[in-house]
Short mmCIF file of C-alpha atoms in Angstrom, two decimals:
data_model
loop_
_atom_site.label_atom_id
_atom_site.label_comp_id
_atom_site.label_asym_id
_atom_site.label_seq_id
_atom_site.Cartn_x
_atom_site.Cartn_y
_atom_site.Cartn_z
CA MET G 771 -8.99 -1.83 -27.46
CA LYS G 772 -6.39 -1.64 -24.74
CA LEU G 773 -6.04 -4.40 -22.09
CA ASN G 774 -6.85 -2.23 -19.38
CA THR G 775 -9.93 -0.91 -20.87
CA ILE G 776 -13.53 -2.29 -20.60
CA LYS G 777 -16.32 -1.45 -23.15
CA TYR G 778 -19.95 -1.11 -22.18
CA LYS G 779 -22.82 -1.57 -24.34
CA GLU G 780 -23.38 2.00 -24.41
CA GLY G 781 -19.86 2.65 -25.82
CA VAL G 782 -18.51 4.28 -22.72
CA SER G 783 -15.05 3.10 -22.01
CA MET G 784 -13.87 2.55 -18.40
CA ARG G 785 -10.28 1.83 -17.27
CA LEU G 786 -9.49 -0.87 -14.72
CA ARG G 787 -8.61 1.62 -12.05
CA ASP G 788 -12.13 2.94 -12.45
CA ILE G 789 -13.78 -0.36 -11.12
CA SER G 790 -14.42 -0.26 -7.56
CA VAL G 791 -11.88 -1.35 -5.03
CA ARG G 792 -14.02 -4.18 -3.80
CA LYS G 793 -14.44 -5.85 -7.30
CA ARG G 794 -10.69 -5.49 -8.23
CA LEU G 795 -9.76 -6.93 -4.88
CA LEU G 796 -12.15 -9.92 -5.51
CA ILE G 797 -10.71 -10.56 -9.29
CA THR G 798 -7.08 -10.20 -7.72
CA ASN G 799 -7.68 -12.72 -4.83
CA PHE G 800 -9.44 -14.99 -7.14
CA MET G 801 -6.62 -15.13 -9.57
CA MET G 802 -4.21 -15.62 -6.33
CA VAL G 803 -6.03 -18.95 -5.58
CA PHE G 804 -6.86 -20.08 -9.17
CA ILE G 805 -3.35 -19.84 -10.63
CA PRO G 806 -1.63 -21.93 -7.93
CA PHE G 807 -4.78 -24.32 -7.99
CA CYS G 808 -4.25 -24.95 -11.89
CA VAL G 809 -0.33 -25.37 -11.23
CA LEU G 810 -0.87 -27.78 -8.45
CA VAL G 811 -3.30 -29.92 -10.63
CA ILE G 812 -0.85 -29.83 -13.47
CA ILE G 813 2.11 -30.74 -11.36
CA SER G 814 0.12 -33.53 -9.47
CA SER G 815 -1.49 -35.14 -12.70
CA SER G 816 2.16 -35.22 -14.27
CA LEU G 817 3.46 -36.80 -11.30
CA MET G 818 0.69 -39.43 -11.23
CA LEU G 819 1.13 -40.15 -14.74
CA GLY G 820 4.69 -40.69 -14.12
CA MET G 821 4.28 -42.99 -11.45
CA LYS G 822 1.77 -45.06 -13.32
CA LEU G 823 4.25 -45.34 -16.44
CA ILE G 824 7.03 -46.17 -13.96
CA ASN G 825 5.02 -48.89 -12.23
CA GLY G 826 3.66 -50.39 -15.46
CA SER G 827 7.25 -51.35 -16.73
CA ASN G 828 8.30 -53.07 -13.55
CA GLN G 829 6.76 -56.57 -13.15
CA ASP G 830 7.71 -56.61 -9.20
CA LYS G 831 5.77 -53.56 -8.68
CA ILE G 832 2.71 -55.03 -10.82
CA ASN G 833 2.70 -58.00 -8.80
CA SER G 834 2.59 -56.11 -5.60
CA MET G 835 -0.61 -54.38 -6.63
CA TRP G 836 -2.48 -57.67 -5.95
CA PRO G 837 -0.97 -59.35 -2.81
CA GLU G 838 -4.07 -61.11 -2.05
CA LYS G 839 -3.56 -63.46 -5.13
CA GLY G 840 -0.29 -64.79 -3.98
CA PRO G 841 1.92 -66.06 -6.72
CA ALA G 842 -0.85 -65.86 -9.52
CA PRO G 843 0.39 -62.72 -11.31
CA SER G 844 3.97 -63.75 -11.32
CA ILE G 845 3.02 -67.28 -12.71
CA GLN G 846 0.93 -65.52 -15.45
CA PHE G 847 3.58 -63.27 -16.35
CA ALA G 848 6.03 -65.91 -16.69
CA ILE G 849 3.79 -68.23 -18.76
CA SER G 850 2.92 -65.25 -21.03
CA SER G 851 6.63 -64.34 -21.45
CA ILE G 852 7.56 -67.91 -22.24
CA LYS G 853 4.87 -68.20 -24.85
CA VAL G 854 5.99 -64.92 -26.53
CA LYS G 855 9.62 -65.68 -26.44
CA LEU G 856 8.99 -69.31 -28.01
CA GLU G 857 7.07 -68.03 -30.60
CA ASN G 858 9.34 -64.74 -31.70
CA SER G 859 12.57 -67.16 -31.51
CA ASN G 860 14.00 -67.13 -34.99
CA ASP G 861 16.52 -69.70 -34.25
CA PRO G 862 15.25 -73.25 -34.26
CA MET G 863 18.00 -74.59 -32.07
CA PRO G 864 18.46 -72.37 -28.74
CA GLY G 865 21.50 -71.04 -27.76
CA PRO G 866 24.00 -71.98 -25.37
CA GLY G 867 22.42 -73.48 -22.17
CA MET G 868 23.05 -74.38 -18.65
CA GLY G 869 24.51 -78.26 -18.60
CA ARG G 870 24.26 -78.22 -14.82
CA HIS G 871 20.57 -78.79 -14.88
CA HIS G 872 20.63 -81.92 -17.01
CA HIS G 873 20.36 -84.58 -14.36
CA GLY G 874 16.73 -85.78 -14.50
CA ARG G 875 15.92 -88.98 -12.85
CA GLY G 876 13.88 -90.43 -15.94
CA MET G 877 12.89 -89.95 -19.55
CA HIS G 878 9.65 -90.42 -21.37
CA LYS G 879 9.48 -93.66 -23.42
CA GLY G 880 10.12 -93.12 -26.97
CA MET G 881 12.32 -90.14 -26.54
CA ASN G 882 16.16 -89.95 -27.45
CA GLN G 883 17.68 -89.86 -24.04
CA GLY G 884 21.43 -89.82 -24.92
CA PRO G 885 22.13 -86.99 -27.23
CA GLY G 886 19.05 -85.01 -25.86
CA LEU G 887 20.63 -84.52 -22.30
CA ASN G 888 23.87 -82.71 -23.83
CA MET G 889 21.68 -80.26 -26.16
CA PRO G 890 22.18 -76.76 -25.39
CA PHE G 891 19.20 -75.11 -23.45
CA ASP G 892 17.42 -71.75 -24.76
CA THR G 893 18.56 -69.01 -22.46
CA ASN G 894 15.82 -66.67 -23.72
CA ILE G 895 13.27 -68.31 -21.07
CA GLU G 896 15.69 -69.14 -18.49
CA LYS G 897 14.79 -66.46 -16.25
CA GLU G 898 10.93 -67.49 -16.55
CA LEU G 899 11.77 -70.93 -15.76
CA HIS G 900 13.73 -69.90 -12.72
CA ASP G 901 10.80 -67.85 -11.60
CA LEU G 902 8.51 -70.76 -11.79
CA GLU G 903 10.87 -72.72 -9.80
CA GLN G 904 10.93 -70.26 -7.01
CA LEU G 905 7.27 -70.64 -6.96
CA GLY G 906 7.09 -74.25 -6.57
CA ILE G 907 6.64 -75.25 -10.11
CA GLN G 908 8.78 -77.57 -12.15
CA SER G 909 9.49 -77.69 -15.79
CA VAL G 910 10.67 -79.79 -18.57
CA LEU G 911 11.69 -78.45 -21.90
CA THR G 912 11.98 -80.73 -25.12
CA GLN G 913 13.06 -79.92 -28.59
CA ASP G 914 12.74 -82.32 -31.46
CA ASN G 915 11.85 -85.14 -28.91
CA ASN G 916 14.97 -84.46 -26.96
CA ILE G 917 14.86 -83.06 -23.44
CA THR G 918 16.96 -79.76 -23.29
CA TYR G 919 16.21 -78.71 -19.85
CA ILE G 920 14.93 -80.21 -16.46
CA SER G 921 14.24 -78.39 -13.30
CA PRO G 922 16.55 -79.29 -10.37
CA GLU G 923 15.51 -82.52 -8.42
CA ALA G 924 12.46 -83.00 -10.89
CA ASP G 925 11.19 -86.44 -12.42
CA SER G 926 10.72 -85.65 -15.86
CA GLN G 927 8.80 -88.78 -16.66
CA GLU G 928 6.61 -87.92 -13.95
CA ILE G 929 5.92 -84.38 -15.06
CA ILE G 930 5.21 -85.19 -18.54
CA GLN G 931 2.91 -87.96 -17.64
CA LYS G 932 0.95 -85.82 -15.20
CA VAL G 933 0.48 -83.08 -17.68
CA SER G 934 -0.29 -85.27 -20.82
CA SER G 935 -3.00 -86.91 -18.88
CA ARG G 936 -4.75 -83.70 -18.35
CA SER G 937 -4.13 -82.49 -22.00
CA ASN G 938 -6.48 -83.23 -24.87
CA GLY G 939 -4.43 -80.85 -27.14
CA SER G 940 -1.12 -79.38 -28.07
CA SER G 941 -1.33 -76.64 -25.28
CA ILE G 942 -3.22 -76.45 -21.93
CA MET G 943 -2.94 -74.50 -18.79
CA LEU G 944 -5.07 -75.77 -15.57
CA TRP G 945 -5.20 -74.37 -12.24
CA ASP G 946 -7.40 -76.54 -10.04
CA ASP G 947 -7.46 -75.83 -6.04
CA ASP G 948 -3.68 -75.84 -5.43
CA ILE G 949 -2.09 -77.83 -8.29
CA PHE G 950 -0.94 -75.83 -11.43
CA LEU G 951 -0.08 -77.65 -14.77
CA PHE G 952 1.09 -76.13 -18.03
CA LYS G 953 1.74 -77.70 -21.37
CA TYR G 954 2.86 -75.64 -24.57
CA GLN G 955 3.84 -76.67 -27.94
CA SER G 956 5.27 -74.38 -30.22
CA SER G 957 3.76 -73.60 -33.66
CA ASP G 958 6.49 -75.50 -35.50
CA GLN G 959 5.72 -78.46 -33.13
CA ARG G 960 9.34 -79.07 -32.33
CA THR G 961 9.45 -77.34 -28.99
CA GLN G 962 7.40 -78.56 -26.13
CA ILE G 963 7.20 -77.41 -22.41
CA TYR G 964 5.82 -79.21 -19.61
CA SER G 965 5.41 -77.42 -16.20
CA TYR G 966 3.55 -78.82 -12.94
CA GLY G 967 3.50 -77.96 -9.26
CA LYS G 968 1.79 -77.09 -6.04
CA ALA G 969 0.92 -73.26 -6.61
CA PRO G 970 -2.31 -72.20 -4.87
CA LEU G 971 -4.23 -69.69 -6.57
CA ILE G 972 -4.48 -67.90 -3.20
CA THR G 973 -2.23 -68.39 -0.29
CA PRO G 974 -4.35 -68.40 2.89
CA ASP G 975 -1.68 -69.09 5.19
CA ALA G 976 0.41 -66.24 4.07
CA PRO G 977 -1.16 -62.87 4.78
CA PRO G 978 -0.21 -60.49 2.27
CA LYS G 979 2.80 -58.16 3.24
CA PRO G 980 1.93 -54.57 3.36
CA ASN G 981 3.24 -52.73 0.31
CA PRO G 982 3.42 -48.94 0.39
CA LEU G 983 3.34 -48.79 -3.39
CA LEU G 984 -0.15 -50.48 -3.11
CA TYR G 985 -1.62 -47.09 -1.42
CA TRP G 986 0.86 -44.63 -3.53
CA ASP G 987 -2.04 -43.33 -5.87
CA ASP G 988 -4.25 -42.77 -2.78
CA ILE G 989 -1.65 -41.10 -0.94
CA ILE G 990 -0.92 -38.87 -3.51
CA THR G 991 -4.66 -38.09 -3.94
CA VAL G 992 -5.12 -37.21 -0.50
CA ILE G 993 -2.15 -35.00 -0.46
CA ILE G 994 -3.35 -33.21 -3.51
CA ILE G 995 -6.82 -32.77 -2.16
CA VAL G 996 -5.53 -31.62 1.16
CA ALA G 997 -3.15 -29.03 -0.81
CA ILE G 998 -6.17 -27.76 -2.73
CA ILE G 999 -8.32 -27.12 0.19
CA THR G 1000 -5.29 -25.59 2.08
CA ILE G 1001 -4.66 -23.24 -0.94
CA ILE G 1002 -8.31 -22.34 -1.01
CA LEU G 1003 -8.77 -21.67 2.56
CA LEU G 1004 -5.65 -19.85 3.00
CA GLY G 1005 -6.37 -17.87 -0.28
CA LEU G 1006 -9.86 -16.81 1.12
CA TYR G 1007 -8.53 -15.96 4.69
CA PHE G 1008 -5.64 -13.62 3.37
CA SER G 1009 -7.99 -12.08 0.73
CA ARG G 1010 -10.65 -11.28 3.36
CA LEU G 1011 -7.91 -10.04 5.69
CA LEU G 1012 -6.52 -7.89 2.91
CA SER G 1013 -10.06 -6.75 1.98
CA ARG G 1014 -10.73 -5.66 5.69
CA GLN G 1015 -7.45 -3.78 5.86
CA ILE G 1016 -8.31 -1.77 2.69
CA LEU G 1017 -11.92 -1.39 2.93
CA GLU G 1018 -12.34 -0.60 6.40
CA PRO G 1019 -10.34 2.59 6.50
CA LEU G 1020 -12.05 3.43 3.15
CA SER G 1021 -15.48 3.01 4.93
CA ALA G 1022 -14.25 5.02 7.99
CA LEU G 1023 -13.06 7.80 5.56
CA ARG G 1024 -16.50 7.64 3.58
CA LYS G 1025 -18.55 7.86 6.74
CA ALA G 1026 -16.36 10.79 8.26
CA SER G 1027 -16.90 12.61 4.97
CA ALA G 1028 -20.63 12.24 5.07
CA GLU G 1029 -20.53 13.63 8.64
CA ILE G 1030 -18.49 16.58 7.66
CA ARG G 1031 -20.64 17.12 4.60
CA GLN G 1032 -23.60 17.33 6.75
CA GLY G 1033 -21.82 19.86 9.24
CA ASN G 1034 -21.03 17.37 11.97
CA LEU G 1035 -17.15 17.90 12.88
CA ASP G 1036 -17.34 15.97 16.13
CA THR G 1037 -17.06 12.47 14.78
CA PRO G 1038 -13.38 11.30 14.98
CA ILE G 1039 -11.89 8.49 12.89
CA ASP G 1040 -10.18 5.89 14.89
CA ILE G 1041 -7.80 3.88 12.75
CA GLN G 1042 -4.91 1.96 14.40
CA THR G 1043 -3.13 0.64 11.24
CA GLN G 1044 0.25 2.16 10.50
CA ASP G 1045 0.05 1.78 6.66
CA GLU G 1046 -0.59 4.04 3.89
CA PHE G 1047 -4.38 3.92 4.54
CA GLY G 1048 -3.71 4.67 8.18
CA ASP G 1049 -1.65 7.70 7.25
CA ALA G 1050 -4.49 8.89 4.92
CA CYS G 1051 -6.92 8.51 7.69
CA ARG G 1052 -4.74 10.33 10.15
CA ASP G 1053 -4.33 13.26 7.68
CA PHE G 1054 -8.02 13.32 7.25
CA GLU G 1055 -8.47 13.30 10.96
CA ALA G 1056 -5.98 16.36 11.27
CA MET G 1057 -8.18 18.11 8.54
CA ARG G 1058 -11.25 17.31 10.64
CA LEU G 1059 -9.69 19.11 13.60
CA GLU G 1060 -8.59 22.01 11.69
CA LEU G 1061 -11.84 22.59 10.11
CA LYS G 1062 -13.50 22.27 13.57
CA ALA G 1063 -10.90 24.71 14.94
CA ALA G 1064 -11.69 27.11 11.96
CA ARG G 1065 -15.28 26.85 12.64
CA GLU G 1066 -15.09 27.61 16.18
CA GLN G 1067 -12.77 30.53 15.48
CA GLN G 1068 -15.33 31.76 12.85
CA GLU G 1069 -18.22 31.48 15.39
CA LYS G 1070 -16.00 33.29 17.91
CA TYR G 1071 -15.42 35.97 15.39
CA GLU G 1072 -19.03 36.16 14.57
CA GLU G 1073 -20.02 36.56 18.24
CA ASN G 1074 -17.50 39.09 18.67
CA ARG G 1075 -18.79 40.98 15.79
CA LYS G 1076 -22.24 41.02 17.06
CA GLU G 1077 -20.73 42.19 20.39
CA LEU G 1078 -18.98 44.73 18.60
CA ILE G 1079 -21.71 46.20 16.80
CA ALA G 1080 -23.91 46.05 19.92
CA GLY G 1081 -21.20 47.97 21.83
CA ILE G 1082 -20.68 50.50 19.36
CA SER G 1083 -24.58 51.40 19.06
CA HIS G 1084 -24.63 51.56 22.89
CA ASP G 1085 -21.56 53.61 23.50
CA LEU G 1086 -22.62 55.94 20.65
CA SER G 1087 -26.05 56.46 21.47
CA THR G 1088 -25.25 57.34 25.11
CA PRO G 1089 -23.16 60.61 24.19
CA LEU G 1090 -25.47 61.18 21.26
CA THR G 1091 -28.72 61.13 23.50
CA SER G 1092 -26.83 63.59 26.05
CA MET G 1093 -25.69 66.01 23.03
CA LYS G 1094 -29.14 65.95 21.57
CA GLY G 1095 -30.76 66.93 25.29
CA TYR G 1096 -28.30 69.65 25.79
CA ALA G 1097 -28.56 71.17 22.29
CA SER G 1098 -32.60 71.10 22.68
CA GLY G 1099 -32.27 72.80 25.97
CA ILE G 1100 -30.53 75.66 24.16
CA LEU G 1101 -32.85 75.79 21.38
CA ASP G 1102 -35.91 75.80 23.65
CA GLY G 1103 -34.72 78.65 25.89
CA ILE G 1104 -34.37 76.29 29.02
CA ALA G 1105 -30.50 77.71 29.29
CA LYS G 1106 -31.24 81.43 29.69
CA THR G 1107 -28.37 82.51 31.57
CA PRO G 1108 -24.99 82.81 29.91
CA GLU G 1109 -23.36 80.49 32.48
CA LYS G 1110 -26.02 77.71 32.10
CA GLN G 1111 -25.58 78.14 28.31
CA ARG G 1112 -21.98 77.68 28.63
CA HIS G 1113 -22.52 74.71 30.56
CA TYR G 1114 -24.67 73.20 28.04
CA VAL G 1115 -22.18 73.92 25.52
CA GLU G 1116 -19.11 72.43 27.47
CA MET G 1117 -21.43 69.10 28.01
CA ILE G 1118 -22.18 69.03 24.11
CA LEU G 1119 -18.38 69.33 23.55
CA GLN G 1120 -17.42 66.50 26.24
CA GLY G 1121 -19.95 64.19 24.34
CA ALA G 1122 -18.40 65.00 20.93
CA THR G 1123 -14.93 64.37 22.50
CA THR G 1124 -16.02 61.10 23.75
CA MET G 1125 -17.62 60.07 20.59
CA GLU G 1126 -14.23 61.15 18.74
CA LYS G 1127 -12.14 58.93 21.28
CA LEU G 1128 -14.71 56.02 20.74
CA VAL G 1129 -14.19 56.42 17.04
CA GLY G 1130 -10.59 56.61 17.10
CA SER G 1131 -10.24 53.67 19.18
CA LEU G 1132 -12.66 51.60 17.06
CA PHE G 1133 -10.65 52.67 13.97
CA LEU G 1134 -7.24 51.59 15.56
CA PHE G 1135 -8.97 48.31 16.79
CA SER G 1136 -10.12 47.34 13.17
CA LYS G 1137 -6.73 48.13 11.54
CA LEU G 1138 -4.95 46.11 14.25
CA ASP G 1139 -7.43 43.34 13.63
CA LEU G 1140 -6.93 43.44 10.04
CA GLY G 1141 -3.52 43.75 10.34
CA ARG G 1142 -3.12 46.98 8.57
CA ILE G 1143 -0.87 48.93 10.96
CA PRO G 1144 2.84 48.25 10.55
CA PHE G 1145 4.98 47.63 13.36
CA ASN G 1146 8.48 49.47 13.23
CA LEU G 1147 10.15 47.10 15.67
CA GLU G 1148 13.51 47.95 17.08
CA ASN G 1149 15.71 46.40 19.74
CA VAL G 1150 15.09 48.25 22.93
CA PRO G 1151 16.75 47.38 26.40
CA LEU G 1152 13.63 47.56 28.69
CA LYS G 1153 15.87 48.31 31.79
CA TYR G 1154 16.72 51.60 30.42
CA TYR G 1155 13.17 52.17 28.73
CA PHE G 1156 11.28 51.82 32.16
CA THR G 1157 13.85 53.78 33.97
CA ASP G 1158 13.24 56.69 31.84
CA PHE G 1159 9.53 56.23 31.84
CA TYR G 1160 9.49 55.87 35.59
CA ASN G 1161 11.54 59.18 36.05
CA GLU G 1162 9.28 61.14 33.58
CA GLN G 1163 5.70 59.80 34.49
CA LYS G 1164 5.86 59.52 38.11
CA PRO G 1165 5.48 62.94 39.12
CA LEU G 1166 2.62 63.43 36.22
CA LEU G 1167 0.97 60.42 37.61
CA ALA G 1168 1.12 61.61 41.19
CA GLU G 1169 -0.84 64.54 40.16
CA LYS G 1170 -3.72 62.29 39.37
CA ASN G 1171 -3.45 60.42 42.61
CA ILE G 1172 -1.59 57.56 40.95
CA ASN G 1173 1.37 56.12 43.00
CA LEU G 1174 3.88 54.36 40.46
CA SER G 1175 6.61 51.93 41.96
CA MET G 1176 9.07 50.07 39.99
CA GLU G 1177 10.93 46.62 40.47
CA MET G 1178 13.62 45.47 37.92
CA ASN G 1179 15.06 41.90 38.39
CA LEU G 1180 17.55 42.30 35.66
CA SER G 1181 21.24 41.97 35.99
CA ASN G 1182 23.71 44.28 34.44
CA GLU G 1183 24.76 41.72 31.89
CA ASP G 1184 21.13 41.07 30.89
CA GLU G 1185 19.49 44.28 30.09
CA GLY G 1186 15.97 42.70 28.79
CA LEU G 1187 16.71 43.39 25.09
CA VAL G 1188 13.51 42.93 23.26
CA SER G 1189 12.16 44.09 19.94
CA ILE G 1190 8.97 46.42 20.12
CA ASP G 1191 7.59 49.27 18.29
CA ARG G 1192 8.15 52.10 20.70
CA ILE G 1193 4.89 54.13 19.86
CA GLN G 1194 2.66 51.17 19.91
CA PHE G 1195 4.38 49.89 23.20
CA GLN G 1196 3.98 53.36 24.79
CA ARG G 1197 0.16 53.13 23.87
CA VAL G 1198 0.02 49.75 25.61
CA ILE G 1199 1.37 51.11 28.94
CA ASP G 1200 -0.89 54.06 28.74
CA ASN G 1201 -3.83 51.78 28.36
CA LEU G 1202 -2.89 49.69 31.25
CA ILE G 1203 -2.45 52.52 33.68
CA SER G 1204 -5.48 54.30 32.58
CA ASN G 1205 -7.45 50.91 32.87
CA SER G 1206 -6.26 50.57 36.43
CA SER G 1207 -7.10 54.32 37.19
CA LYS G 1208 -10.78 53.96 35.90
CA TYR G 1209 -11.73 50.88 37.74
CA SER G 1210 -9.91 51.18 40.96
CA ASN G 1211 -12.90 52.59 42.89
CA ARG G 1212 -10.26 54.26 45.31
CA ASP G 1213 -8.82 57.83 45.80
CA ASN G 1214 -5.42 56.67 45.31
CA VAL G 1215 -4.29 54.30 42.97
CA ASP G 1216 -1.20 52.11 43.45
CA ILE G 1217 0.58 50.70 40.38
CA ASN G 1218 3.52 48.53 40.52
CA ILE G 1219 5.75 47.66 37.64
CA ARG G 1220 7.98 44.62 37.78
CA LEU G 1221 10.57 43.44 35.18
CA GLU G 1222 11.92 40.02 35.35
CA ALA G 1223 13.99 38.05 33.01
CA LEU G 1224 13.29 34.46 32.17
CA ASN G 1225 15.33 32.04 30.00
CA ASP G 1226 14.29 33.34 26.78
CA SER G 1227 11.80 36.21 27.65
CA VAL G 1228 11.08 39.08 29.57
CA ARG G 1229 8.20 39.45 31.82
CA ILE G 1230 6.62 42.72 32.57
CA THR G 1231 3.83 42.94 35.35
CA PHE G 1232 1.24 45.64 36.05
CA ALA G 1233 -0.20 45.09 39.47
CA ASP G 1234 -2.84 47.54 40.95
CA ASN G 1235 -4.68 47.66 44.36
CA GLY G 1236 -8.15 47.88 42.73
CA PRO G 1237 -11.17 45.74 43.14
CA GLY G 1238 -9.87 42.94 40.85
CA VAL G 1239 -12.05 40.93 38.45
CA PRO G 1240 -14.17 37.59 38.97
CA THR G 1241 -12.11 34.52 37.99
CA GLU G 1242 -14.44 33.42 35.52
CA ASP G 1243 -14.35 37.03 33.56
CA LEU G 1244 -10.58 37.18 33.35
CA PRO G 1245 -10.32 35.38 29.94
CA LYS G 1246 -12.80 38.18 28.63
CA LEU G 1247 -10.82 41.19 29.76
CA PHE G 1248 -9.31 41.29 26.27
CA ASP G 1249 -12.36 40.71 24.37
CA SER G 1250 -13.66 43.96 22.48
CA PHE G 1251 -16.12 45.93 24.19
CA TYR G 1252 -15.96 44.14 27.39
CA ARG G 1253 -16.29 45.92 30.58
CA THR G 1254 -16.97 44.92 34.13
CA ASP G 1255 -19.75 47.47 34.08
CA GLN G 1256 -22.38 44.78 32.55
CA ALA G 1257 -24.92 47.57 32.15
CA ARG G 1258 -22.50 49.76 30.23
CA SER G 1259 -23.76 52.90 31.87
CA ASN G 1260 -20.81 54.85 32.41
CA VAL G 1261 -19.32 55.31 28.81
CA SER G 1262 -16.78 58.04 30.16
CA LYS G 1263 -14.87 55.13 31.80
CA GLY G 1264 -14.02 53.87 28.47
CA SER G 1265 -15.07 52.10 25.47
CA GLY G 1266 -14.27 48.54 26.24
CA LEU G 1267 -11.51 48.59 23.56
CA GLY G 1268 -8.40 49.47 25.59
CA LEU G 1269 -7.41 46.00 26.56
CA ALA G 1270 -8.51 44.55 23.23
CA ILE G 1271 -6.21 47.06 21.51
CA THR G 1272 -3.44 46.21 24.04
CA LYS G 1273 -3.71 42.54 23.26
CA ARG G 1274 -3.64 43.13 19.29
CA ILE G 1275 -0.59 45.16 19.80
CA ILE G 1276 1.41 42.64 22.19
CA ASP G 1277 0.62 39.93 19.58
CA GLY G 1278 1.95 41.92 16.73
CA MET G 1279 5.16 42.01 18.74
CA ASN G 1280 4.95 38.19 19.09
CA GLY G 1281 4.34 38.38 22.81
CA LYS G 1282 1.59 37.06 25.21
CA ILE G 1283 -0.54 38.96 27.62
CA TRP G 1284 -2.90 37.53 30.24
CA ALA G 1285 -4.68 38.63 33.35
CA GLU G 1286 -4.33 37.33 37.07
CA ASN G 1287 -6.01 38.35 40.30
CA ARG G 1288 -3.73 39.33 43.27
CA PRO G 1289 -4.10 37.31 46.56
CA ALA G 1290 -4.34 40.42 48.32
CA GLY G 1291 -6.82 41.96 46.12
CA GLY G 1292 -6.36 43.94 42.80
CA LEU G 1293 -5.76 42.96 39.32
CA THR G 1294 -2.28 41.91 37.51
CA ILE G 1295 -1.95 42.25 33.83
CA ILE G 1296 1.19 40.34 32.71
CA ILE G 1297 3.26 40.77 29.44
CA GLN G 1298 5.83 38.29 28.28
CA LEU G 1299 7.89 39.33 25.38
CA PRO G 1300 10.76 37.27 23.63
CA GLN G 1301 14.34 38.21 24.66
CA ILE G 1302 16.88 38.84 22.17
CA THR G 1303 20.57 38.06 23.00
CA PRO G 1304 23.16 40.59 22.13
CA SER G 1305 24.74 38.39 19.48
CA SER G 1306 21.53 38.10 17.57
#
């Protein structure tokens, strides 16, 4: 089995990446704390063991562990060392000694005093005897009943007498109150040592000196405990911080996805982090906004579709009803005279023509809405285009009581070059002029066309002297089947598709179109097309 695979009892395998993020974070954070903890314990244990071994090999450090006992540990250590060295000595006669110490004031009776003073002194216990002298204990060393060593300023007879008076055997060590005496005889009974002096077991007048080594183990223990607690607390803090930074964005994403699944696209995701999770949340938020815009657009399309069906039904039923009435009048003999019959037939023809125009407009609008009408775009200078249009159409429009005027704010260098489909653009102009004429409610209609060059576009303005449109209805002018006549009683004035078709054509030529009311009255339709530089 691979290391990154866990087997369940049911036999289903699951990789580590399939475990929940929360559990993986808990495992990872535990290992982040546990491994440093183990390393710290191993290092500290090795350090403490090494300190103990170092301290155990140094007598001065051992003595400093019991400062309240004064010289007791040093005396005991020196006495023990003397015993061991005397017993382990292979040479019955010690090696070279120190003759400067052979100046005792007296000898024990019965001992050979002459030659004994000049005999060599055992250097193996020299250090221990000097350590005892520094602690106030004087010693006498004899070999084969000859004195080989006497402490400086010591009375050998007095020392041997005081020690022997308290000794019932070959060896003794007594420590009464502040008096210390010691006698030791080697196993071959050739060497004796006598030690006597005032060495209190506890020194009341000399308080122990503080020794850092005394508390070294405690200090290390405290440091280790503090380090362990610090590692654990920091590990918990950072693990919680990391978990929060990871799990909170995931929780927000999960909540947002649940809202979207329930159809609620109005709940935003508020994430302030700049890491990868923040980027994922911001991408999800962008997706939510796009879905919301798409749904709103779909709802708008659905509403327009319903209005389209309602408008078609209404606008078709009106001429059909009229045609049916005139046809019934002819069949029922109501139109008896040739003149009346002719009038009825003309009205039927007019209704059929209206229906034909409505169906044609509807077919054109549908093809434009589906993008099925190709635009044959070509670069056209609007300055010359509208000059020709003005010269050709002004007399014809005047016959229909439409007064056309023209303003051109185009320089000679900048001729307002744009990319348009001539046929479709002509349809736009016809629709705008027809719309102004039908809804002017005046005998004479004034229409002013103005061209103006902007930085990177050309603006074309169609302004009339009609009644205008309520401000709240201006955005609806380019919706399909919208008419200011809310009752839609006069179908002959239009199907309500003219401006909708105009907008689709302008959109197809990458332009913009919108409507404004004139301050002096009337409606203004503004078209803005991207300008093409001659070099392009």
